[in-house]
Amino acid sequence: MEIIRARDYDHMSRQAANILSAQVILHPDSVLGLATGSSPIGTYRQLIKWYEKGDIDFRRVRTVNLDEYVGLAADHPQSYAHFMRVNFFDHINIDLKNTNIPDGTNADDEEECARYNAVIRKLGGVNLQLLGIGPNGHIGFNEPGDCFVKGTHKVELTDATIHANKRFFDSVDDVPRYAYSMGILDIMQAERVVMVASGENKADAVRDAFFGPVTPRVPASILQLHKNFTLVADEAALSKC
Ligand code: F6R
């Protein structure tokens, strides 16, 4: 496990963007695993800037997103599909046909999870997976539990996650209770994993995940066992380590 210490959010975002841009420049048809939320927004912004300067070409890049809320259509303003377009895809030359996100409108969860697992398999897996971390140690929507779940699955969000994510919705009642999420095995099978973590509210999760035992109670802790994992975290997120 490698740790890159960043001064603050902007520095963290540039460091993570460096790693992603190197991946795309060296392997233009890379499969990128992508995350939503506030942590990777700065990384996406930096990549957009470099794209605008002509330094990166996303034409052949393929993507799989980690997760999506069950019940939200792709055009819903809080859906992760919408987030990805507004914060990244609409600003670069990626072919939207090469982007993949679980379909939150598919009420048949077995069918949707099987479909998404097949999408990941058909792409041949993920070359570089970008992650954030929840204040409770979740990755994707793999919430703390008794075991690690391998593939894409439907998750009942914990109260902690519902409360952490209510800032994006009008009220806590509007936060969906379920999500589809890639599993831990999907994430662990990525060739390289990069996590961005910023702010004091991530300090407990970062300490428990990377300086404590590997346990499904702290899902991100499994990354200690990944052969090519980089944590890019700012001083505040590392303040309890
Ligand atoms: C989102 C995702 C989540 C977030 C986590 C942190 O696709 O996978 O695991 O990374 O909830 O969210 P932020 O970055 O908003 O603190």
mmCIF file of C-alpha atoms in Angstrom, residues 27 43 46 86-87 89 91 105 113 134 136 144 149 178 212 217 222-223 241:
data_model
loop_
_atom_site.group_PDB
_atom_site.id
_atom_site.type_symbol
_atom_site.label_atom_id
_atom_site.label_comp_id
_atom_site.label_asym_id
_atom_site.label_seq_id
_atom_site.Cartn_x
_atom_site.Cartn_y
_atom_site.Cartn_z
ATOM 1 C CA HIS A 27 -3.152 2.947 -22.311
ATOM 2 C CA THR A 43 -9.863 15.000 -9.747
ATOM 3 C CA GLN A 46 -8.250 18.596 -13.144
ATOM 4 C CA VAL A 86 -22.388 17.043 -15.244
ATOM 5 C CA ASN A 87 -19.047 16.616 -13.467
ATOM 6 C CA PHE A 89 -18.434 13.099 -19.199
ATOM 7 C CA HIS A 91 -16.718 18.030 -20.603
ATOM 8 C CA THR A 105 -34.762 2.054 -12.819
ATOM 9 C CA CYS A 113 -26.863 -7.204 -10.945
ATOM 10 C CA GLY A 134 -17.569 6.767 3.352
ATOM 11 C CA ASN A 136 -18.219 4.533 7.989
ATOM 12 C CA PRO A 144 -20.087 -2.406 6.993
ATOM 13 C CA VAL A 149 -19.932 -9.294 -0.909
ATOM 14 C CA TYR A 178 -31.286 1.146 -1.708
ATOM 15 C CA GLY A 212 -6.428 -1.445 11.807
ATOM 16 C CA ARG A 217 -16.951 -4.083 9.543
ATOM 17 C CA ILE A 222 -9.701 -5.095 2.417
ATOM 18 C CA LEU A 223 -7.628 -2.740 0.256
ATOM 19 C CA CYS A 241 -3.200 7.967 11.711
#
